[in-house]
Coordinates of C-alpha atoms in Angstrom, one line a residue:
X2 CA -2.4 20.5 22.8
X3 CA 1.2 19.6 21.8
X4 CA 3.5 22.3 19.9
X5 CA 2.2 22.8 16.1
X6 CA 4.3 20.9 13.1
X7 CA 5.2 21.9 9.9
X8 CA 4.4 18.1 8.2
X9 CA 2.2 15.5 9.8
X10 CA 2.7 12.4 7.5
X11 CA -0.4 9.5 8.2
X12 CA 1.2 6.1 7.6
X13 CA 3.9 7.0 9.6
X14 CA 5.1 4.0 10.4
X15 CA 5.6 2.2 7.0
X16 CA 8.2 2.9 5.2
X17 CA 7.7 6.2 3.5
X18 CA 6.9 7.7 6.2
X19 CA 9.7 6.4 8.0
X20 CA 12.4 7.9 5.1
X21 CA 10.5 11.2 5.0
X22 CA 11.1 11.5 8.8
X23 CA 14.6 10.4 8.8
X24 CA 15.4 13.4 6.0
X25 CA 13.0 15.9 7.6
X26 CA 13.4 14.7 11.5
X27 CA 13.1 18.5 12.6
X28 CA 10.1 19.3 10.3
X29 CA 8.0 15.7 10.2
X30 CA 5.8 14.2 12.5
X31 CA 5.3 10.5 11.8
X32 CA 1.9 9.3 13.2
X33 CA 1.2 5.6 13.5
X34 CA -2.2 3.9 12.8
X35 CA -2.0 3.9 16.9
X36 CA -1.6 7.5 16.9
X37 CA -4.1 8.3 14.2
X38 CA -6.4 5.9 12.9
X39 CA -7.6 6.6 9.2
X40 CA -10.9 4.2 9.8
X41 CA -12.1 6.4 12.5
X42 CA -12.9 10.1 11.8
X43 CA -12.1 11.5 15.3
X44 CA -9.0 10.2 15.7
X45 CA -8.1 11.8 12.8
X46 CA -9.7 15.0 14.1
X47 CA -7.9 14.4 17.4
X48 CA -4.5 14.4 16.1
X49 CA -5.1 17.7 14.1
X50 CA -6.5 19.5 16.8
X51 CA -3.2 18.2 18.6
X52 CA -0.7 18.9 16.5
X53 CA -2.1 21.5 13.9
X54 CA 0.2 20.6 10.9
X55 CA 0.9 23.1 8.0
X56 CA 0.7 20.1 5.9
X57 CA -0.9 16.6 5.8
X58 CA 0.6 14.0 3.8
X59 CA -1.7 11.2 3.7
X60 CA 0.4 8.4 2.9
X61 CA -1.5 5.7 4.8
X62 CA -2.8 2.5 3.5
X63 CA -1.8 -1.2 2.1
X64 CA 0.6 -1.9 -0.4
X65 CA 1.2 -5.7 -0.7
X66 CA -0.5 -6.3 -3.9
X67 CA -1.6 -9.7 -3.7
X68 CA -2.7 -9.4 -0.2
X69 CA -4.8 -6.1 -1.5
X70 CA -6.6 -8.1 -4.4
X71 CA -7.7 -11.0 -1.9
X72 CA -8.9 -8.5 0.7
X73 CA -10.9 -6.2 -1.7
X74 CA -13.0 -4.9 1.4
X75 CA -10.2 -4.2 3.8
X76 CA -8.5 -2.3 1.0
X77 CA -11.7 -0.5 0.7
X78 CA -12.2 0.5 3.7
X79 CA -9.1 1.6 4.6
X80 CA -7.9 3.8 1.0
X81 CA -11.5 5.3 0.4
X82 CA -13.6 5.5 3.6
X83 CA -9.8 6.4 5.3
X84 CA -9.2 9.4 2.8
X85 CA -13.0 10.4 3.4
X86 CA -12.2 10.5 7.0
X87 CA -9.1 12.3 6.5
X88 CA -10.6 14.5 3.9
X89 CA -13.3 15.5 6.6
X90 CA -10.9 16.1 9.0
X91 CA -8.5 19.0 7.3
X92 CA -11.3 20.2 5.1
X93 CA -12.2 21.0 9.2
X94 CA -9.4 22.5 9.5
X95 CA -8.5 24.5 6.9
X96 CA -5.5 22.0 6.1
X97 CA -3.7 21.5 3.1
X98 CA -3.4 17.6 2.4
X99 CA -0.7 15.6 0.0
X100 CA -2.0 12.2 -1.2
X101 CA 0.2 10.0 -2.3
X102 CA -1.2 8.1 -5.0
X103 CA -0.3 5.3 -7.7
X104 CA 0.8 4.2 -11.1
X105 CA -1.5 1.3 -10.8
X106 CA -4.8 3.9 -11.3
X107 CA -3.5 3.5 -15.2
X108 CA -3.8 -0.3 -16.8
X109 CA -0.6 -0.3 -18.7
X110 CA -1.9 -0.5 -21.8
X111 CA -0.9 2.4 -23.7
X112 CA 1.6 1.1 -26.6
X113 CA 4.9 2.9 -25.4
X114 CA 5.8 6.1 -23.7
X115 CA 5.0 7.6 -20.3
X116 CA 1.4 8.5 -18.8
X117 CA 0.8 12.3 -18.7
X118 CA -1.3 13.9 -16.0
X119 CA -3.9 14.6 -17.8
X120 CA -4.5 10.9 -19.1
X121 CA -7.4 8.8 -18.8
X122 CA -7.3 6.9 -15.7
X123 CA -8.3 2.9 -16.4
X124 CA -7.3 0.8 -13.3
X125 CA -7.4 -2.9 -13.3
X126 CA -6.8 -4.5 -10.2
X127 CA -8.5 -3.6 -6.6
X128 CA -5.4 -1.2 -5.5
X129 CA -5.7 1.1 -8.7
X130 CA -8.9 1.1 -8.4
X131 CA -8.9 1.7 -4.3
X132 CA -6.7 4.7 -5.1
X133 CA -8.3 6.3 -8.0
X134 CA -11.3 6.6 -6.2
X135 CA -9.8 8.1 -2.9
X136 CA -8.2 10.5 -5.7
X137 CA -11.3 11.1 -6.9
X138 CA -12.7 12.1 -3.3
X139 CA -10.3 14.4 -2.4
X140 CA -10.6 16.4 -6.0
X141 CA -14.5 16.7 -5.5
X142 CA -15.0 16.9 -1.8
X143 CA -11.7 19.0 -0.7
X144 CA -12.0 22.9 -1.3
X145 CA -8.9 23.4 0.4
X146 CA -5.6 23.3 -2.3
X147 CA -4.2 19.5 -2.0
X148 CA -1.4 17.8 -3.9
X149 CA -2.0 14.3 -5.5
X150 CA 1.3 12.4 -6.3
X151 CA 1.2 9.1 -8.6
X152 CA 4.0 7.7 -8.2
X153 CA 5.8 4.0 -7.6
X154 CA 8.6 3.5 -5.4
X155 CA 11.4 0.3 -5.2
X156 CA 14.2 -0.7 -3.1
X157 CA 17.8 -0.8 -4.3
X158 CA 17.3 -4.5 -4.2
X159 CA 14.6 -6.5 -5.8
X160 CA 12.8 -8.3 -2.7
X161 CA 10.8 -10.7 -4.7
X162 CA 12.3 -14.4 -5.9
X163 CA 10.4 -13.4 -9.3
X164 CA 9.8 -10.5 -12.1
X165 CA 7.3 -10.3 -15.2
X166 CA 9.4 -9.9 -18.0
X167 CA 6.3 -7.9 -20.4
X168 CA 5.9 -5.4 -17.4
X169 CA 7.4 -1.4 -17.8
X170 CA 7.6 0.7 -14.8
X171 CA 9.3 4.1 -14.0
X172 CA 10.3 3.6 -10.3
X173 CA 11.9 6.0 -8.2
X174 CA 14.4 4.9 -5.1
X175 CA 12.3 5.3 -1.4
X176 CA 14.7 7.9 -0.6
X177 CA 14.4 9.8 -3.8
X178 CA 10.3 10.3 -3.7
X179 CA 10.3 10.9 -0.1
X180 CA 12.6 13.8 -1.3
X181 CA 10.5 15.1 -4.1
X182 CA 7.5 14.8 -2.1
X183 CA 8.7 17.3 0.5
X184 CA 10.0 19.3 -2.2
X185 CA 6.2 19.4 -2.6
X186 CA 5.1 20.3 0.7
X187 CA 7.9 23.3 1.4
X188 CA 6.0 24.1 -1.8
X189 CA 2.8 24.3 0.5
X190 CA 4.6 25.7 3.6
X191 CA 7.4 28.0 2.6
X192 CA 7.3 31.1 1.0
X193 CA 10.6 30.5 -0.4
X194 CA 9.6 27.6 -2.4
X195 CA 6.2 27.8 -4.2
X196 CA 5.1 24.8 -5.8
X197 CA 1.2 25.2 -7.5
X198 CA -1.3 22.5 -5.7
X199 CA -3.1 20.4 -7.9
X200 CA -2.0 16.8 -9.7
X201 CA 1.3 15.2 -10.5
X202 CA 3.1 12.3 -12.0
X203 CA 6.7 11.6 -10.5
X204 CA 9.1 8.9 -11.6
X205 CA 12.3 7.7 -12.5
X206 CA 13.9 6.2 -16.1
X207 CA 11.5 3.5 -17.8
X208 CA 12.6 0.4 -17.5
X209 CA 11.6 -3.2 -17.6
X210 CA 10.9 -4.9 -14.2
X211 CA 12.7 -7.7 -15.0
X212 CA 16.3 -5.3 -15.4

């Protein structure tokens, strides 16, 4: 068994989980799908048992959006049987778990103005969807107190060759939600700092993707 951590962070090696280790090096653990894999349920089970984390931040799965809604059953499989398997595994261990979740569990419909928590949830595409329901597992099958973030991240430059101009978002910088999101966890870990568990929305200024 390896020396406890305060944060273990699944997904580690995209890029969340790589800028939530590079502000937290001391206090994160960044496992990769090759040190815990989400599909199988005792590798998950392993790597608590290992490392016994204060917190879990389950911030695994796919996020290339047109990739996601031509491989409905990979997405699937990893987001909802994966949170299962993680669910399983802290509910186990009497660990706390942070899910990072999406804007894309709402369709974008509403005529103006920001979602509030306590919204109805109307995904559209196969990655809202994916994540509403692994939301919806974790608020049903978890006893132990849990976090769920929506949020939606960008980079400071616009990787794509093209933007919808009808399309409103309210994006936070990578570095700025990895910060609010262990804001969250001290809230979890630190007696100093208490955040309540339960649902929240976190975002930036609304803006159209094409600014």
């Amino acid at each position: 068994m390896a020396d406890p951590v305060e944060l273990a962070v699944l997904g580690g090696g995209g890029r969340l989980g790589q800028e939530l280790k590079r502000q937290r090096p001391e206090d994160v653990l960044a496992l990769t799908r090759r040190d815990c894999d989400i599909l199988d349920v005792d590798s998950v089970r392993d790597a608590l048992h290992d490392y016994l984390p204060e917190l879990v931040i389950h911030a695994a799965g796919y996020t290339d959006l047109p990739w996601i809604e031509t491989h409905p059953e990979e997405t699937w499989a990893c987001h909802v049987e994966g949170t299962l398997n993680v669910v399983r595994a802290c509910r186990e261990h009497g660990i706390p778990v942070m899910y990072v979740s999406s804007d894309y569990v709402f369709s974008g419909r509403k005529n103006g103005g920001l979602y509030s928590e306590a919204e109805f949830a109307d995904p559209l595409s196969t990655y809202g969807r994916s994540k509403l329901i692994s939301e919806t597992i974790i608020r049903t099958l978890y006893p132990t107190p849990y976090f769920i973030i929506r949020t939606t991240m960008k980079d400071r430059e616009w990787r794509h060759k093209r933007a919808p101009a009808d399309m409103w978002i309210s994006p936070l910088l990578r570095e700025d939600c990895a910060r609010l999101l262990l804001s969250f966890a001290d809230g979890a870990v630190r007696t100093d700092h208490f955040v309540p568990f339960g649902l929240y929305h976190i975002g930036g200024v609304r803006t159209n993707v094409l600014d």
